[in-house]
Amino acid sequence: MSSSYLADHVQTLKPSGIRKFFDVASQMENVISLGVGEPDFVTPWNVIEASYHSLEQGYTAYTANAGLPELREEISEYLRQTFTVTYQPETQVLVTVGASQAIDLALRAILNPGDEVIVVEPSFVSYAPTVGLAGGVVKVIDTKPENEFKVTPSQIEEVVTDRTKAIVLCSPNNPTGTVLSPEELEGIAAVLKKHDILAISDEIYVELSYDQAATSLAAVDGMKERTILISGFSKAFAMTGWRLGYTAGPEEIIQAMTKIHQYTMMCAPTMAQHGAIEALRNGNESVIEMKSSYRQRRNFIVKSFNEMGLSCHTPGGAFYVFPSIKETGLTSEEFAQKLLEEQRVAVVPGHVFGDSGEGYIRCSYATSLKQLDEAITRMSEFVQKYI
Ligand code: PMP
């Protein structure tokens, strides 16, 4: 009899480094949080109303496993209009419980035990654990600050083996905010095509691209056939709590994902799907307004960090900055811990996003300018002691 009922691979799984920190912060008073990655806006009213109305009309049952046909059509239309990529709504689009579930399904649908998946770090905290849970092996690429944390084609070449099945890419990136240009995506695509590697392209922040038009890896020549596009409503439409995302890709893969989804989830929440239809039909103006506010906050916070003596590149998207704290001589964990204790500002230590995140902190600017201003005043006072 083993000493635990738990599966070995679950026992070794570490809890998310982000949550750990925020459980502590939530017990303290007067804390300004630049920690959790979610919009400070409430979901646009027309979306809330559409969801209410669906309930009033009695739409309280399961939907089709793959999601409401009207929603899949809207998603397909949105992808066609935005990126000029076409997906058949009936067979190539699946509505999921957040982008999170789509990532999990994609990995489970494609991985045999021991298959390798390239994860580009610093990265969103769920990629490496979900690869492991799906039986895959993570191959990390560490990106460099001097290259704005962008992965290069030659870095991919270096880690490819005959077991490489897929790469997870995220642009705009969490935690660095880095956006890959169409040319950079083409360079990456060439290596993926050469070695027959699938791309799981997490594009959840794509609408929050500030300096260039939103681009999708699936739109790069020859990539639609090998890209599992992941996106959702959480970020651009301020709908994190609605738990609604989607995936689009080659029929064989989307159908396999739908099979797993059918047995493990049935369908995404029905009322949220009704809200999402409205979001895609009439939500664009709200997205533009929120985006303009994020852009203003980004410019403020980047300038403030650089003035404080913490070097910070200007991220092209998402709502995070990733300033260096190396100048303080503290580790990122020490920095975040002391900053919380002494100045009551919560940030995320960079190492939770991978080893190459050490020496940095992630700050979300999805909070009001007033709060950001106060956070910066407190942080400046803190940083003065060290540099
Ligand atoms: N991908 C990235 C890069 C994220 O930052 C997040 C949320 N923090 C997700 C996926 C998950 O989003 P969802 O709420 O749609 O599950």
mmCIF file of C-alpha atoms and ligand atoms in Angstrom:
data_model
loop_
_atom_site.group_PDB
_atom_site.id
_atom_site.type_symbol
_atom_site.label_atom_id
_atom_site.label_comp_id
_atom_site.label_asym_id
_atom_site.label_seq_id
_atom_site.Cartn_x
_atom_site.Cartn_y
_atom_site.Cartn_z
ATOM 1 C CA MET A 1 0.000 0.000 0.000
ATOM 2 C CA SER A 2 1.441 3.374 -0.945
ATOM 3 C CA SER A 3 1.664 6.185 1.617
ATOM 4 C CA SER A 4 -0.751 8.314 -0.412
ATOM 5 C CA TYR A 5 -3.817 7.729 -2.529
ATOM 6 C CA LEU A 6 -2.655 10.363 -4.984
ATOM 7 C CA ALA A 7 -1.172 9.681 -8.390
ATOM 8 C CA ASP A 8 2.613 10.208 -8.388
ATOM 9 C CA HIS A 9 2.537 12.853 -11.097
ATOM 10 C CA VAL A 10 -0.056 14.840 -9.139
ATOM 11 C CA GLN A 11 1.911 14.655 -5.911
ATOM 12 C CA THR A 12 4.853 16.299 -7.600
ATOM 13 C CA LEU A 13 2.734 19.032 -9.188
ATOM 14 C CA LYS A 14 3.435 22.383 -7.524
ATOM 15 C CA PRO A 15 0.564 24.800 -6.758
ATOM 16 C CA SER A 16 0.504 27.939 -8.914
ATOM 17 C CA GLY A 17 3.037 30.503 -7.729
ATOM 18 C CA ILE A 18 0.565 33.307 -8.465
ATOM 19 C CA ARG A 19 -2.234 32.056 -6.251
ATOM 20 C CA LYS A 20 0.085 31.350 -3.333
ATOM 21 C CA PHE A 21 1.031 35.014 -3.191
ATOM 22 C CA PHE A 22 -2.463 36.354 -3.490
ATOM 23 C CA ASP A 23 -3.867 34.260 -0.738
ATOM 24 C CA VAL A 24 -1.451 36.120 1.563
ATOM 25 C CA ALA A 25 -2.248 39.532 0.027
ATOM 26 C CA SER A 26 -5.990 39.011 0.404
ATOM 27 C CA GLN A 27 -5.563 38.688 4.194
ATOM 28 C CA MET A 28 -3.895 42.129 4.409
ATOM 29 C CA GLU A 29 -5.513 45.562 4.421
ATOM 30 C CA ASN A 30 -4.818 48.499 2.098
ATOM 31 C CA VAL A 31 -3.065 46.349 -0.505
ATOM 32 C CA ILE A 32 -2.855 47.555 -4.113
ATOM 33 C CA SER A 33 -2.741 44.509 -6.296
ATOM 34 C CA LEU A 34 -0.892 44.529 -9.598
ATOM 35 C CA GLY A 35 -0.959 40.783 -9.355
ATOM 36 C CA VAL A 36 -3.834 38.895 -10.825
ATOM 37 C CA GLY A 37 -4.193 38.989 -14.604
ATOM 38 C CA GLU A 38 -7.716 40.135 -15.082
ATOM 39 C CA PRO A 39 -9.437 43.270 -16.345
ATOM 40 C CA ASP A 40 -10.681 45.782 -13.767
ATOM 41 C CA PHE A 41 -13.645 46.517 -16.038
ATOM 42 C CA VAL A 42 -17.045 44.942 -15.587
ATOM 43 C CA THR A 43 -18.293 42.989 -18.620
ATOM 44 C CA PRO A 44 -20.031 45.340 -21.127
ATOM 45 C CA TRP A 45 -23.688 45.816 -20.191
ATOM 46 C CA ASN A 46 -25.142 44.593 -23.508
ATOM 47 C CA VAL A 47 -23.373 41.268 -22.965
ATOM 48 C CA ILE A 48 -24.752 40.930 -19.443
ATOM 49 C CA GLU A 49 -28.220 41.802 -20.721
ATOM 50 C CA ALA A 50 -28.091 39.219 -23.505
ATOM 51 C CA SER A 51 -27.192 36.601 -20.942
ATOM 52 C CA TYR A 52 -30.066 37.711 -18.622
ATOM 53 C CA HIS A 53 -32.496 37.543 -21.510
ATOM 54 C CA SER A 54 -31.405 34.042 -22.411
ATOM 55 C CA LEU A 55 -32.242 32.970 -18.876
ATOM 56 C CA GLU A 56 -35.587 34.794 -18.975
ATOM 57 C CA GLN A 57 -36.379 32.958 -22.185
ATOM 58 C CA GLY A 58 -35.679 29.660 -20.486
ATOM 59 C CA TYR A 59 -32.401 28.739 -22.162
ATOM 60 C CA THR A 60 -31.151 26.868 -19.149
ATOM 61 C CA ALA A 61 -30.370 23.453 -20.632
ATOM 62 C CA TYR A 62 -27.131 22.035 -22.071
ATOM 63 C CA THR A 63 -26.137 23.248 -25.514
ATOM 64 C CA ALA A 64 -24.622 21.071 -28.233
ATOM 65 C CA ASN A 65 -21.310 19.669 -26.981
ATOM 66 C CA ALA A 66 -19.308 21.851 -29.349
ATOM 67 C CA GLY A 67 -21.278 24.973 -28.375
ATOM 68 C CA LEU A 68 -24.282 26.873 -29.736
ATOM 69 C CA PRO A 69 -24.231 26.777 -33.557
ATOM 70 C CA GLU A 70 -24.847 30.584 -33.689
ATOM 71 C CA LEU A 71 -21.848 31.166 -31.459
ATOM 72 C CA ARG A 72 -19.594 28.922 -33.533
ATOM 73 C CA GLU A 73 -20.738 30.815 -36.604
ATOM 74 C CA GLU A 74 -19.929 34.160 -34.950
ATOM 75 C CA ILE A 75 -16.488 32.887 -33.911
ATOM 76 C CA SER A 76 -15.792 31.631 -37.407
ATOM 77 C CA GLU A 77 -16.936 34.976 -38.859
ATOM 78 C CA TYR A 78 -14.803 36.919 -36.367
ATOM 79 C CA LEU A 79 -11.697 34.867 -37.279
ATOM 80 C CA ARG A 80 -12.392 35.344 -40.982
ATOM 81 C CA GLN A 81 -12.828 39.098 -40.658
ATOM 82 C CA THR A 82 -9.916 39.673 -38.305
ATOM 83 C CA PHE A 83 -7.260 37.342 -39.696
ATOM 84 C CA THR A 84 -8.706 36.182 -43.035
ATOM 85 C CA VAL A 85 -8.577 32.558 -41.925
ATOM 86 C CA THR A 86 -11.647 30.425 -42.586
ATOM 87 C CA TYR A 87 -12.908 27.687 -40.310
ATOM 88 C CA GLN A 88 -16.012 25.568 -40.786
ATOM 89 C CA PRO A 89 -18.194 26.375 -37.758
ATOM 90 C CA GLU A 90 -19.681 22.865 -37.699
ATOM 91 C CA THR A 91 -16.423 20.912 -37.628
ATOM 92 C CA GLN A 92 -13.472 23.186 -36.937
ATOM 93 C CA VAL A 93 -14.620 25.308 -34.002
ATOM 94 C CA LEU A 94 -15.165 24.180 -30.396
ATOM 95 C CA VAL A 95 -16.497 26.372 -27.573
ATOM 96 C CA THR A 96 -14.710 25.624 -24.299
ATOM 97 C CA VAL A 97 -14.727 26.509 -20.614
ATOM 98 C CA GLY A 98 -12.177 29.285 -20.961
ATOM 99 C CA ALA A 99 -9.000 29.182 -23.003
ATOM 100 C CA SER A 100 -7.687 27.117 -20.092
ATOM 101 C CA GLN A 101 -9.814 24.129 -21.029
ATOM 102 C CA ALA A 102 -8.931 24.509 -24.699
ATOM 103 C CA ILE A 103 -5.203 24.279 -23.873
ATOM 104 C CA ASP A 104 -5.787 21.173 -21.785
ATOM 105 C CA LEU A 105 -7.915 19.531 -24.487
ATOM 106 C CA ALA A 106 -5.414 20.334 -27.230
ATOM 107 C CA LEU A 107 -2.582 18.688 -25.318
ATOM 108 C CA ARG A 108 -4.631 15.660 -24.360
ATOM 109 C CA ALA A 109 -5.833 15.216 -27.920
ATOM 110 C CA ILE A 110 -2.378 15.147 -29.508
ATOM 111 C CA LEU A 111 0.108 13.722 -26.998
ATOM 112 C CA ASN A 112 1.280 10.145 -26.653
ATOM 113 C CA PRO A 113 3.307 9.397 -23.505
ATOM 114 C CA GLY A 114 6.788 10.850 -23.861
ATOM 115 C CA ASP A 115 5.966 13.210 -26.745
ATOM 116 C CA GLU A 116 7.801 16.489 -26.373
ATOM 117 C CA VAL A 117 6.209 19.921 -26.284
ATOM 118 C CA ILE A 118 8.251 23.105 -26.532
ATOM 119 C CA VAL A 119 7.282 25.783 -24.023
ATOM 120 C CA VAL A 120 8.693 29.267 -24.497
ATOM 121 C CA GLU A 121 9.497 30.871 -21.136
ATOM 122 C CA PRO A 122 8.770 33.138 -19.327
ATOM 123 C CA SER A 123 5.293 31.751 -19.961
ATOM 124 C CA PHE A 124 1.782 31.556 -18.611
ATOM 125 C CA VAL A 125 1.925 29.236 -15.600
ATOM 126 C CA SER A 126 -0.407 26.525 -16.873
ATOM 127 C CA TYR A 127 1.427 25.326 -19.996
ATOM 128 C CA ALA A 128 4.167 23.182 -18.431
ATOM 129 C CA PRO A 129 1.899 21.490 -15.828
ATOM 130 C CA THR A 130 -0.815 20.695 -18.392
ATOM 131 C CA VAL A 131 1.771 19.192 -20.760
ATOM 132 C CA GLY A 132 2.871 16.961 -17.863
ATOM 133 C CA LEU A 133 -0.704 16.008 -16.965
ATOM 134 C CA ALA A 134 -1.298 14.996 -20.582
ATOM 135 C CA GLY A 135 1.717 12.646 -20.465
ATOM 136 C CA GLY A 136 4.039 14.909 -22.434
ATOM 137 C CA VAL A 137 7.564 16.078 -21.726
ATOM 138 C CA VAL A 138 8.296 19.813 -21.583
ATOM 139 C CA LYS A 139 11.251 21.217 -23.507
ATOM 140 C CA VAL A 140 11.878 24.767 -22.341
ATOM 141 C CA ILE A 141 13.226 27.598 -24.456
ATOM 142 C CA ASP A 142 14.437 30.516 -22.355
ATOM 143 C CA THR A 143 13.947 33.813 -24.132
ATOM 144 C CA LYS A 144 16.195 36.791 -23.544
ATOM 145 C CA PRO A 145 15.410 40.324 -22.372
ATOM 146 C CA GLU A 146 17.809 41.791 -24.953
ATOM 147 C CA ASN A 147 15.544 40.240 -27.580
ATOM 148 C CA GLU A 148 12.390 41.506 -25.806
ATOM 149 C CA PHE A 149 11.678 37.916 -24.721
ATOM 150 C CA LYS A 150 10.980 36.828 -28.294
ATOM 151 C CA VAL A 151 11.670 33.250 -29.317
ATOM 152 C CA THR A 152 13.865 32.919 -32.415
ATOM 153 C CA PRO A 153 13.707 30.240 -35.128
ATOM 154 C CA SER A 154 17.244 29.082 -34.252
ATOM 155 C CA GLN A 155 16.269 28.585 -30.593
ATOM 156 C CA ILE A 156 13.494 26.284 -31.781
ATOM 157 C CA GLU A 157 15.917 24.399 -34.064
ATOM 158 C CA GLU A 158 18.175 23.782 -31.069
ATOM 159 C CA VAL A 159 15.549 21.929 -28.994
ATOM 160 C CA VAL A 160 13.786 19.958 -31.747
ATOM 161 C CA THR A 161 14.140 16.147 -31.528
ATOM 162 C CA ASP A 162 12.328 13.338 -33.272
ATOM 163 C CA ARG A 163 9.892 13.283 -30.322
ATOM 164 C CA THR A 164 8.865 16.954 -30.722
ATOM 165 C CA LYS A 165 5.126 17.067 -31.326
ATOM 166 C CA ALA A 166 4.153 20.648 -30.652
ATOM 167 C CA ILE A 167 5.134 24.096 -29.458
ATOM 168 C CA VAL A 168 2.992 26.366 -27.294
ATOM 169 C CA LEU A 169 3.223 29.984 -28.425
ATOM 170 C CA CYS A 170 1.556 32.986 -26.846
ATOM 171 C CA SER A 171 1.476 36.391 -28.500
ATOM 172 C CA PRO A 172 0.771 38.886 -26.967
ATOM 173 C CA ASN A 173 2.506 37.086 -24.154
ATOM 174 C CA ASN A 174 1.730 36.663 -20.493
ATOM 175 C CA PRO A 175 3.853 37.660 -18.503
ATOM 176 C CA THR A 176 6.091 39.786 -20.768
ATOM 177 C CA GLY A 177 3.500 41.500 -22.979
ATOM 178 C CA THR A 178 5.722 40.732 -25.969
ATOM 179 C CA VAL A 179 4.057 40.675 -29.374
ATOM 180 C CA LEU A 180 5.511 38.786 -32.335
ATOM 181 C CA SER A 181 5.351 40.601 -35.667
ATOM 182 C CA PRO A 182 4.005 38.909 -38.809
ATOM 183 C CA GLU A 183 7.617 38.538 -40.047
ATOM 184 C CA GLU A 184 8.701 36.927 -36.786
ATOM 185 C CA LEU A 185 5.742 34.542 -36.954
ATOM 186 C CA GLU A 186 6.775 33.623 -40.495
ATOM 187 C CA GLY A 187 10.310 32.803 -39.348
ATOM 188 C CA ILE A 188 8.960 30.565 -36.594
ATOM 189 C CA ALA A 189 6.452 28.981 -38.976
ATOM 190 C CA ALA A 190 9.233 27.978 -41.371
ATOM 191 C CA VAL A 191 10.920 25.873 -38.658
ATOM 192 C CA LEU A 192 7.627 24.316 -37.578
ATOM 193 C CA LYS A 193 6.797 23.341 -41.146
ATOM 194 C CA LYS A 194 10.299 21.982 -41.752
ATOM 195 C CA HIS A 195 10.088 19.662 -38.717
ATOM 196 C CA ASP A 196 6.356 18.913 -38.955
ATOM 197 C CA ILE A 197 5.558 20.439 -35.551
ATOM 198 C CA LEU A 198 2.077 21.486 -34.433
ATOM 199 C CA ALA A 199 1.527 24.931 -32.905
ATOM 200 C CA ILE A 200 -0.784 25.523 -29.987
ATOM 201 C CA SER A 201 -1.205 29.243 -30.457
ATOM 202 C CA ASP A 202 -2.632 30.951 -27.383
ATOM 203 C CA GLU A 203 -4.085 34.184 -28.776
ATOM 204 C CA ILE A 204 -6.232 35.163 -25.813
ATOM 205 C CA TYR A 205 -4.689 38.664 -25.696
ATOM 206 C CA VAL A 206 -4.725 39.233 -29.446
ATOM 207 C CA GLU A 207 -7.311 42.037 -29.297
ATOM 208 C CA LEU A 208 -5.072 43.845 -26.823
ATOM 209 C CA SER A 209 -2.271 44.600 -29.304
ATOM 210 C CA TYR A 210 -1.391 48.290 -29.021
ATOM 211 C CA ASP A 211 1.177 48.989 -31.695
ATOM 212 C CA GLN A 212 0.298 46.666 -34.551
ATOM 213 C CA ALA A 213 -2.811 45.035 -35.983
ATOM 214 C CA ALA A 214 -3.858 41.794 -34.305
ATOM 215 C CA THR A 215 -2.134 38.871 -36.035
ATOM 216 C CA SER A 216 -2.708 35.140 -35.830
ATOM 217 C CA LEU A 217 -0.186 32.385 -36.420
ATOM 218 C CA ALA A 218 -2.941 30.526 -38.278
ATOM 219 C CA ALA A 219 -2.925 33.291 -40.898
ATOM 220 C CA VAL A 220 0.701 32.622 -41.831
ATOM 221 C CA ASP A 221 1.016 30.739 -45.096
ATOM 222 C CA GLY A 222 0.795 26.978 -44.571
ATOM 223 C CA MET A 223 0.147 27.262 -40.814
ATOM 224 C CA LYS A 224 -3.620 26.831 -40.603
ATOM 225 C CA GLU A 225 -3.162 23.080 -41.148
ATOM 226 C CA ARG A 226 -0.833 22.802 -38.161
ATOM 227 C CA THR A 227 -2.174 25.415 -35.750
ATOM 228 C CA ILE A 228 -4.575 24.874 -32.892
ATOM 229 C CA LEU A 229 -5.767 28.428 -32.337
ATOM 230 C CA ILE A 230 -6.797 29.104 -28.749
ATOM 231 C CA SER A 231 -8.695 32.194 -27.687
ATOM 232 C CA GLY A 232 -11.564 33.361 -25.536
ATOM 233 C CA PHE A 233 -13.642 36.106 -24.029
ATOM 234 C CA SER A 234 -11.927 36.597 -20.649
ATOM 235 C CA LYS A 235 -9.486 39.357 -21.494
ATOM 236 C CA ALA A 236 -10.719 41.555 -24.356
ATOM 237 C CA PHE A 237 -14.361 41.489 -23.223
ATOM 238 C CA ALA A 238 -13.612 41.500 -19.475
ATOM 239 C CA MET A 239 -15.375 38.172 -19.002
ATOM 240 C CA THR A 240 -12.984 36.148 -16.824
ATOM 241 C CA GLY A 241 -15.716 34.849 -14.535
ATOM 242 C CA TRP A 242 -17.932 33.694 -17.386
ATOM 243 C CA ARG A 243 -15.480 30.904 -18.205
ATOM 244 C CA LEU A 244 -15.770 30.978 -21.941
ATOM 245 C CA GLY A 245 -13.151 30.306 -24.574
ATOM 246 C CA TYR A 246 -12.797 28.573 -27.904
ATOM 247 C CA THR A 247 -10.470 26.756 -30.204
ATOM 248 C CA ALA A 248 -10.299 26.478 -33.970
ATOM 249 C CA GLY A 249 -8.100 24.220 -36.031
ATOM 250 C CA PRO A 250 -7.826 21.202 -38.307
ATOM 251 C CA GLU A 251 -11.003 19.122 -38.261
ATOM 252 C CA GLU A 252 -9.310 15.915 -37.099
ATOM 253 C CA ILE A 253 -7.863 17.638 -34.030
ATOM 254 C CA ILE A 254 -10.946 19.713 -33.158
ATOM 255 C CA GLN A 255 -13.113 16.598 -33.424
ATOM 256 C CA ALA A 256 -10.757 14.693 -31.103
ATOM 257 C CA MET A 257 -10.858 17.589 -28.643
ATOM 258 C CA THR A 258 -14.660 17.644 -28.894
ATOM 259 C CA LYS A 259 -14.754 13.947 -28.000
ATOM 260 C CA ILE A 260 -12.780 14.528 -24.787
ATOM 261 C CA HIS A 261 -14.863 17.641 -24.031
ATOM 262 C CA GLN A 262 -18.059 15.603 -24.516
ATOM 263 C CA TYR A 263 -17.090 13.126 -21.812
ATOM 264 C CA THR A 264 -15.396 15.477 -19.375
ATOM 265 C CA MET A 265 -17.359 18.763 -19.641
ATOM 266 C CA MET A 266 -20.498 18.210 -21.794
ATOM 267 C CA CYS A 267 -20.601 21.848 -22.878
ATOM 268 C CA ALA A 268 -19.553 25.353 -21.863
ATOM 269 C CA PRO A 269 -22.042 27.340 -19.716
ATOM 270 C CA THR A 270 -25.175 28.064 -21.746
ATOM 271 C CA MET A 271 -25.901 31.587 -20.448
ATOM 272 C CA ALA A 272 -22.277 32.570 -21.030
ATOM 273 C CA GLN A 273 -22.533 31.369 -24.622
ATOM 274 C CA HIS A 274 -25.553 33.610 -25.180
ATOM 275 C CA GLY A 275 -23.586 36.548 -23.775
ATOM 276 C CA ALA A 276 -20.649 35.722 -26.037
ATOM 277 C CA ILE A 277 -22.799 35.883 -29.163
ATOM 278 C CA GLU A 278 -23.695 39.458 -28.215
ATOM 279 C CA ALA A 279 -20.049 40.226 -27.420
ATOM 280 C CA LEU A 280 -18.981 39.213 -30.924
ATOM 281 C CA ARG A 281 -21.916 40.896 -32.636
ATOM 282 C CA ASN A 282 -21.942 44.202 -30.775
ATOM 283 C CA GLY A 283 -18.992 44.330 -28.391
ATOM 284 C CA ASN A 284 -16.341 45.905 -30.546
ATOM 285 C CA GLU A 285 -16.823 49.456 -29.306
ATOM 286 C CA SER A 286 -16.378 48.387 -25.695
ATOM 287 C CA VAL A 287 -13.182 46.529 -26.611
ATOM 288 C CA ILE A 288 -11.824 49.642 -28.314
ATOM 289 C CA GLU A 289 -12.619 51.767 -25.244
ATOM 290 C CA MET A 290 -10.991 49.362 -22.809
ATOM 291 C CA LYS A 291 -7.996 48.977 -25.077
ATOM 292 C CA SER A 292 -7.480 52.698 -25.253
ATOM 293 C CA SER A 293 -7.521 52.875 -21.471
ATOM 294 C CA TYR A 294 -5.001 50.002 -21.187
ATOM 295 C CA ARG A 295 -2.706 51.741 -23.670
ATOM 296 C CA GLN A 296 -2.696 54.904 -21.577
ATOM 297 C CA ARG A 297 -1.925 52.912 -18.430
ATOM 298 C CA ARG A 298 0.833 50.975 -20.188
ATOM 299 C CA ASN A 299 2.554 54.168 -21.243
ATOM 300 C CA PHE A 300 2.306 55.555 -17.722
ATOM 301 C CA ILE A 301 3.660 52.467 -15.965
ATOM 302 C CA VAL A 302 6.538 51.820 -18.392
ATOM 303 C CA LYS A 303 7.714 55.424 -18.058
ATOM 304 C CA SER A 304 7.379 55.272 -14.264
ATOM 305 C CA PHE A 305 9.456 52.090 -13.928
ATOM 306 C CA ASN A 306 12.233 53.431 -16.116
ATOM 307 C CA GLU A 307 12.275 56.714 -14.150
ATOM 308 C CA MET A 308 12.466 54.680 -10.941
ATOM 309 C CA GLY A 309 15.631 52.985 -12.217
ATOM 310 C CA LEU A 310 14.064 49.614 -13.030
ATOM 311 C CA SER A 311 14.551 48.979 -16.715
ATOM 312 C CA CYS A 312 11.344 48.049 -18.448
ATOM 313 C CA HIS A 313 10.760 47.461 -22.167
ATOM 314 C CA THR A 314 7.515 48.681 -23.710
ATOM 315 C CA PRO A 315 5.334 45.626 -24.209
ATOM 316 C CA GLY A 316 3.228 45.645 -27.376
ATOM 317 C CA GLY A 317 0.218 43.895 -25.893
ATOM 318 C CA ALA A 318 -1.737 42.185 -23.078
ATOM 319 C CA PHE A 319 -1.878 44.156 -19.800
ATOM 320 C CA TYR A 320 1.418 43.290 -18.148
ATOM 321 C CA VAL A 321 4.808 44.907 -17.778
ATOM 322 C CA PHE A 322 7.861 42.884 -16.862
ATOM 323 C CA PRO A 323 10.462 45.250 -15.390
ATOM 324 C CA SER A 324 13.894 44.089 -14.283
ATOM 325 C CA ILE A 325 14.525 44.217 -10.540
ATOM 326 C CA LYS A 326 18.137 43.039 -10.887
ATOM 327 C CA GLU A 327 19.313 46.561 -10.035
ATOM 328 C CA THR A 328 18.002 46.112 -6.467
ATOM 329 C CA GLY A 329 20.151 43.045 -5.747
ATOM 330 C CA LEU A 330 17.064 41.198 -4.487
ATOM 331 C CA THR A 331 15.678 37.987 -5.920
ATOM 332 C CA SER A 332 12.268 38.366 -7.487
ATOM 333 C CA GLU A 333 10.708 36.410 -4.607
ATOM 334 C CA GLU A 334 12.407 38.658 -2.011
ATOM 335 C CA PHE A 335 11.382 41.760 -3.926
ATOM 336 C CA ALA A 336 7.731 40.718 -4.104
ATOM 337 C CA GLN A 337 7.653 39.557 -0.483
ATOM 338 C CA LYS A 338 9.270 42.690 0.965
ATOM 339 C CA LEU A 339 7.273 45.015 -1.271
ATOM 340 C CA LEU A 340 4.064 43.433 -0.035
ATOM 341 C CA GLU A 341 5.100 43.563 3.621
ATOM 342 C CA GLU A 342 6.595 47.051 3.584
ATOM 343 C CA GLN A 343 4.497 48.925 1.037
ATOM 344 C CA ARG A 344 1.427 46.765 0.557
ATOM 345 C CA VAL A 345 1.804 46.426 -3.190
ATOM 346 C CA ALA A 346 1.304 42.955 -4.644
ATOM 347 C CA VAL A 347 3.251 41.904 -7.746
ATOM 348 C CA VAL A 348 4.226 38.463 -9.059
ATOM 349 C CA PRO A 349 7.858 37.303 -8.822
ATOM 350 C CA GLY A 350 9.149 36.517 -12.316
ATOM 351 C CA HIS A 351 10.500 33.060 -11.490
ATOM 352 C CA VAL A 352 6.978 31.612 -11.305
ATOM 353 C CA PHE A 353 6.857 31.982 -15.104
ATOM 354 C CA GLY A 354 10.046 29.929 -15.559
ATOM 355 C CA ASP A 355 13.743 30.234 -14.659
ATOM 356 C CA SER A 356 14.310 32.957 -17.254
ATOM 357 C CA GLY A 357 11.772 35.116 -15.382
ATOM 358 C CA GLU A 358 14.118 35.406 -12.393
ATOM 359 C CA GLY A 359 15.293 38.989 -11.944
ATOM 360 C CA TYR A 360 11.930 40.375 -13.087
ATOM 361 C CA ILE A 361 8.491 40.991 -11.674
ATOM 362 C CA ARG A 362 5.159 40.909 -13.450
ATOM 363 C CA CYS A 363 2.854 43.843 -12.832
ATOM 364 C CA SER A 364 -0.620 43.921 -14.269
ATOM 365 C CA TYR A 365 -1.810 47.385 -15.254
ATOM 366 C CA ALA A 366 -5.431 46.308 -15.506
ATOM 367 C CA THR A 367 -6.229 48.649 -12.651
ATOM 368 C CA SER A 368 -7.195 52.330 -12.518
ATOM 369 C CA LEU A 369 -4.620 55.050 -13.216
ATOM 370 C CA LYS A 370 -5.268 56.385 -9.709
ATOM 371 C CA GLN A 371 -4.350 53.024 -8.173
ATOM 372 C CA LEU A 372 -1.379 52.673 -10.518
ATOM 373 C CA ASP A 373 -0.151 56.110 -9.512
ATOM 374 C CA GLU A 374 -0.338 55.213 -5.824
ATOM 375 C CA ALA A 375 1.356 51.842 -6.456
ATOM 376 C CA ILE A 376 4.192 53.593 -8.290
ATOM 377 C CA THR A 377 4.676 56.091 -5.425
ATOM 378 C CA ARG A 378 4.927 53.220 -2.949
ATOM 379 C CA MET A 379 7.250 51.199 -5.165
ATOM 380 C CA SER A 380 9.574 54.177 -5.777
ATOM 381 C CA GLU A 381 9.962 54.603 -2.034
ATOM 382 C CA PHE A 382 10.745 50.898 -1.710
ATOM 383 C CA VAL A 383 13.205 50.790 -4.603
ATOM 384 C CA GLN A 384 15.114 53.893 -3.362
ATOM 385 C CA LYS A 385 16.376 51.811 -0.457
ATOM 386 C CA TYR A 386 18.141 49.395 -2.792
ATOM 387 C CA ILE A 387 19.478 51.395 -5.716
HETATM 388 N N1 PMP B 1 -3.766 31.960 -21.620
HETATM 389 C C1 PMP B 1 -3.128 32.990 -21.059
HETATM 390 C C2 PMP B 1 -1.856 33.451 -21.667
HETATM 391 C C3 PMP B 1 -3.645 33.613 -19.922
HETATM 392 O O1 PMP B 1 -2.995 34.647 -19.377
HETATM 393 C C4 PMP B 1 -4.860 33.137 -19.370
HETATM 394 C C5 PMP B 1 -5.475 33.751 -18.132
HETATM 395 N N2 PMP B 1 -4.629 34.357 -17.252
HETATM 396 C C6 PMP B 1 -5.483 32.062 -19.989
HETATM 397 C C7 PMP B 1 -4.919 31.500 -21.116
HETATM 398 C C8 PMP B 1 -6.758 31.480 -19.458
HETATM 399 O O2 PMP B 1 -7.846 32.223 -19.816
HETATM 400 P P1 PMP B 1 -9.346 31.758 -19.578
HETATM 401 O O3 PMP B 1 -9.909 32.680 -18.540
HETATM 402 O O4 PMP B 1 -10.012 31.943 -20.897
HETATM 403 O O5 PMP B 1 -9.329 30.339 -19.148
#
